[in-house]
PDB file of C-alpha atoms in Angstrom:
ATOM      1  CA  MET L   1     -39.257  25.640 -41.359  1.00 89.00           C
ATOM      2  CA  LYS L   2     -36.752  24.418 -43.535  1.00 90.00           C
ATOM      3  CA  GLU L   3     -36.598  20.920 -45.055  1.00 88.00           C
ATOM      4  CA  CYS L   4     -34.068  18.484 -43.689  1.00 88.00           C
ATOM      5  CA  ASN L   5     -30.555  18.811 -45.452  1.00 90.00           C
ATOM      6  CA  SER L   6     -29.447  16.131 -44.037  1.00 91.00           C
ATOM      7  CA  CYS L   7     -26.665  17.233 -41.523  1.00 92.00           C
ATOM      8  CA  GLY L   8     -26.527  14.169 -39.880  1.00 92.00           C
ATOM      9  CA  LYS L   9     -27.236  15.940 -36.596  1.00 91.00           C
ATOM     10  CA  CYS L  10     -29.879  13.440 -35.147  1.00 90.00           C
ATOM     11  CA  CYS L  11     -28.268  10.273 -36.365  1.00 91.00           C
ATOM     12  CA  ILE L  12     -24.903  11.185 -34.666  1.00 91.00           C
ATOM     13  CA  LYS L  13     -26.425  12.289 -31.361  1.00 89.00           C
ATOM     14  CA  TYR L  14     -28.542   9.149 -31.047  1.00 87.00           C
ATOM     15  CA  SER L  15     -26.142   6.486 -31.977  1.00 82.00           C
ATOM     16  CA  ASN L  16     -24.451   4.793 -29.670  1.00 74.00           C
ATOM     17  CA  GLY L  17     -27.655   2.833 -27.855  1.00 71.00           C
ATOM     18  CA  GLY L  18     -29.625   6.499 -28.267  1.00 79.00           C
ATOM     19  CA  LEU L  19     -31.968   4.274 -30.160  1.00 86.00           C
ATOM     20  CA  SER L  20     -33.801   1.306 -29.687  1.00 89.00           C
ATOM     21  CA  ALA L  21     -36.669  -1.347 -31.448  1.00 93.00           C
ATOM     22  CA  SER L  22     -39.405  -3.040 -31.042  1.00 94.00           C
ATOM     23  CA  GLN L  23     -39.582  -6.592 -30.716  1.00 95.00           C
ATOM     24  CA  ALA L  24     -41.231  -6.534 -33.411  1.00 96.00           C
ATOM     25  CA  GLU L  25     -38.676  -4.667 -35.754  1.00 96.00           C
ATOM     26  CA  ILE L  26     -35.857  -6.985 -34.871  1.00 97.00           C
ATOM     27  CA  GLU L  27     -38.496  -9.779 -35.563  1.00 97.00           C
ATOM     28  CA  GLY L  28     -39.069  -8.572 -39.009  1.00 97.00           C
ATOM     29  CA  TRP L  29     -35.209  -7.874 -39.412  1.00 97.00           C
ATOM     30  CA  GLU L  30     -34.235 -11.743 -38.570  1.00 97.00           C
ATOM     31  CA  LEU L  31     -36.743 -12.322 -41.201  1.00 97.00           C
ATOM     32  CA  PHE L  32     -36.263 -10.283 -43.904  1.00 97.00           C
ATOM     33  CA  THR L  33     -33.308  -8.463 -43.416  1.00 97.00           C
ATOM     34  CA  PRO L  34     -31.052 -10.571 -41.623  1.00 98.00           C
ATOM     35  CA  GLU L  35     -27.994  -7.980 -42.162  1.00 97.00           C
ATOM     36  CA  ILE L  36     -29.635  -5.347 -40.102  1.00 97.00           C
ATOM     37  CA  ALA L  37     -30.263  -8.088 -37.734  1.00 97.00           C
ATOM     38  CA  GLU L  38     -26.781  -9.475 -37.521  1.00 97.00           C
ATOM     39  CA  TYR L  39     -26.246  -5.732 -35.787  1.00 96.00           C
ATOM     40  CA  VAL L  40     -28.755  -6.463 -32.385  1.00 95.00           C
ATOM     41  CA  ARG L  41     -27.721  -8.021 -29.527  1.00 93.00           C
ATOM     42  CA  ASP L  42     -29.741  -8.597 -26.373  1.00 90.00           C
ATOM     43  CA  GLY L  43     -32.548  -6.045 -27.697  1.00 89.00           C
ATOM     44  CA  GLU L  44     -29.600  -3.426 -28.131  1.00 90.00           C
ATOM     45  CA  ILE L  45     -29.553  -2.109 -31.658  1.00 93.00           C
ATOM     46  CA  TRP L  46     -26.214  -1.241 -33.191  1.00 93.00           C
ATOM     47  CA  ALA L  47     -24.050  -3.930 -31.828  1.00 93.00           C
ATOM     48  CA  ASP L  48     -20.544  -4.741 -33.489  1.00 94.00           C
ATOM     49  CA  PRO L  49     -21.741  -8.503 -34.624  1.00 95.00           C
ATOM     50  CA  SER L  50     -18.184  -9.596 -33.338  1.00 95.00           C
ATOM     51  CA  SER L  51     -17.675  -8.174 -29.890  1.00 94.00           C
ATOM     52  CA  GLY L  52     -21.386  -7.088 -29.503  1.00 91.00           C
ATOM     53  CA  LYS L  53     -19.980  -3.619 -28.052  1.00 93.00           C
ATOM     54  CA  LEU L  54     -22.390  -0.867 -29.269  1.00 91.00           C
ATOM     55  CA  PHE L  55     -20.706   0.823 -31.910  1.00 91.00           C
ATOM     56  CA  GLU L  56     -20.510   4.958 -31.537  1.00 91.00           C
ATOM     57  CA  LEU L  57     -22.221   5.664 -34.783  1.00 92.00           C
ATOM     58  CA  CYS L  58     -24.961   4.028 -36.493  1.00 94.00           C
ATOM     59  CA  PRO L  59     -23.049   1.429 -38.650  1.00 95.00           C
ATOM     60  CA  PHE L  60     -25.677   2.066 -41.562  1.00 96.00           C
ATOM     61  CA  LEU L  61     -24.606   5.896 -41.491  1.00 95.00           C
ATOM     62  CA  ARG L  62     -22.665   7.144 -44.751  1.00 96.00           C
ATOM     63  CA  LYS L  63     -21.229  10.832 -44.726  1.00 95.00           C
ATOM     64  CA  THR L  64     -20.335  11.851 -48.155  1.00 93.00           C
ATOM     65  CA  THR L  65     -19.215  15.143 -49.163  1.00 92.00           C
ATOM     66  CA  ASP L  66     -20.601  17.029 -52.806  1.00 86.00           C
ATOM     67  CA  SER L  67     -18.282  18.716 -54.869  1.00 87.00           C
ATOM     68  CA  LYS L  68     -19.254  22.017 -53.103  1.00 90.00           C
ATOM     69  CA  SER L  69     -17.653  20.426 -49.535  1.00 92.00           C
ATOM     70  CA  VAL L  70     -20.669  20.308 -48.292  1.00 91.00           C
ATOM     71  CA  VAL L  71     -21.056  17.301 -46.087  1.00 93.00           C
ATOM     72  CA  LYS L  72     -24.749  15.228 -45.864  1.00 94.00           C
ATOM     73  CA  TYR L  73     -25.329  12.052 -44.414  1.00 94.00           C
ATOM     74  CA  THR L  74     -27.310   9.377 -45.778  1.00 94.00           C
ATOM     75  CA  CYS L  75     -29.088   5.726 -44.331  1.00 95.00           C
ATOM     76  CA  ASP L  76     -28.187   2.300 -45.906  1.00 96.00           C
ATOM     77  CA  ILE L  77     -31.316   1.449 -44.248  1.00 96.00           C
ATOM     78  CA  HIS L  78     -33.845   4.116 -44.432  1.00 93.00           C
ATOM     79  CA  PHE L  79     -36.941   2.001 -45.922  1.00 93.00           C
ATOM     80  CA  ASP L  80     -35.795  -0.537 -43.138  1.00 96.00           C
ATOM     81  CA  ARG L  81     -34.859   1.936 -40.232  1.00 94.00           C
ATOM     82  CA  PRO L  82     -35.953   1.584 -36.560  1.00 94.00           C
ATOM     83  CA  ASP L  83     -39.316   3.810 -35.934  1.00 92.00           C
ATOM     84  CA  ASP L  84     -37.128   5.813 -33.372  1.00 90.00           C
ATOM     85  CA  CYS L  85     -35.670   7.119 -37.019  1.00 91.00           C
ATOM     86  CA  LYS L  86     -38.596   7.174 -39.130  1.00 90.00           C
ATOM     87  CA  TYR L  87     -40.562   9.225 -36.585  1.00 88.00           C
ATOM     88  CA  TYR L  88     -38.247  11.630 -35.710  1.00 88.00           C
ATOM     89  CA  PRO L  89     -38.049  14.606 -34.915  1.00 88.00           C
ATOM     90  CA  SER L  90     -41.591  14.420 -33.081  1.00 87.00           C
ATOM     91  CA  ASN L  91     -41.514  18.128 -31.627  1.00 90.00           C
ATOM     92  CA  VAL L  92     -40.323  21.280 -31.678  1.00 93.00           C
ATOM     93  CA  GLN L  93     -38.216  21.339 -28.355  1.00 93.00           C
ATOM     94  CA  GLU L  94     -36.692  18.506 -29.687  1.00 91.00           C
ATOM     95  CA  MET L  95     -35.497  19.656 -32.393  1.00 92.00           C
ATOM     96  CA  ILE L  96     -34.166  23.069 -30.563  1.00 93.00           C
ATOM     97  CA  ASN L  97     -32.526  20.609 -28.031  1.00 92.00           C
ATOM     98  CA  ASP L  98     -30.916  18.773 -30.681  1.00 91.00           C
ATOM     99  CA  GLU L  99     -30.112  21.777 -32.947  1.00 92.00           C
ATOM    100  CA  CYS L 100     -32.013  20.895 -35.786  1.00 93.00           C
ATOM    101  CA  GLU L 101     -30.694  22.625 -39.300  1.00 93.00           C
ATOM    102  CA  MET L 102     -34.717  22.331 -40.005  1.00 92.00           C
ATOM    103  CA  ILE L 103     -35.470  24.976 -37.414  1.00 93.00           C
ATOM    104  CA  GLU L 104     -35.362  28.918 -38.183  1.00 94.00           C
ATOM    105  CA  VAL L 105     -35.656  31.499 -35.714  1.00 95.00           C
ATOM    106  CA  ILE L 106     -39.420  32.100 -36.499  1.00 95.00           C
ATOM    107  CA  ASP L 107     -39.721  28.471 -35.494  1.00 94.00           C
ATOM    108  CA  ILE L 108     -38.143  29.112 -31.936  1.00 94.00           C
ATOM    109  CA  GLU L 109     -40.295  32.451 -31.529  1.00 94.00           C
ATOM    110  CA  ASN L 110     -43.650  30.666 -32.556  1.00 94.00           C
ATOM    111  CA  GLN L 111     -43.311  26.840 -31.437  1.00 94.00           C
ATOM    112  CA  LYS L 112     -47.232  26.218 -31.884  1.00 94.00           C
ATOM    113  CA  LYS L 113     -47.640  27.336 -35.465  1.00 95.00           C
ATOM    114  CA  ALA L 114     -43.370  25.610 -35.714  1.00 93.00           C
ATOM    115  CA  GLN L 115     -45.396  22.327 -34.499  1.00 91.00           C
ATOM    116  CA  VAL L 116     -48.487  22.489 -36.901  1.00 92.00           C
ATOM    117  CA  LYS L 117     -45.636  22.744 -39.456  1.00 92.00           C
ATOM    118  CA  LEU L 118     -43.615  19.830 -38.342  1.00 90.00           C
ATOM    119  CA  ASP L 119     -46.827  17.680 -37.864  1.00 88.00           C
ATOM    120  CA  ILE L 120     -47.802  18.234 -41.486  1.00 88.00           C
ATOM    121  CA  LEU L 121     -43.862  17.572 -42.973  1.00 86.00           C
ATOM    122  CA  MET L 122     -43.696  14.484 -40.937  1.00 86.00           C
ATOM    123  CA  GLN L 123     -47.554  13.008 -41.724  1.00 83.00           C
ATOM    124  CA  ASP L 124     -46.324  10.737 -43.864  1.00 80.00           C
ATOM    125  CA  SER L 125     -43.596   9.318 -41.480  1.00 78.00           C
ATOM    126  CA  ARG L 126     -45.872   8.926 -38.328  1.00 74.00           C
ATOM    127  CA  PRO L 127     -48.778   6.413 -37.524  1.00 70.00           C
ATOM    128  CA  PRO L 128     -52.142   7.731 -37.299  1.00 62.00           C
ATOM    129  CA  SER L 129     -53.555   9.682 -34.889  1.00 56.00           C
ATOM    130  CA  GLY L 130     -54.691   7.218 -31.794  1.00 48.00           C
ATOM    131  CA  SER L 131     -52.275   4.468 -33.109  1.00 46.00           C
TER     132      SER L 131
END
């Protein structure tokens, strides 16, 4: 399994209503980061503050191109992003379905071993087991 190359596939796929935020996350944004909370409408995240309509793409997703024309995506709210984003990817099958660029042929051939690798990679992003 490769390290994340910031291809943005997950951010793009799960924009426009594909993500959720808990009430606690929303309340935290309202209290500590109102510039994020303004994009929440009726419990839905990433809505236009003016119209209330969901954006096609997360408003905090930034596309950059380096000197070699390699496209990468960054998140303006990386440390305050929703748990749905923090915990992605959750399993190897999800990565395969989403055409995640971290996945390699060997991971597809031995998904149990790949899941162990993924769990190790993601251990700092996910809550402790049993939470």
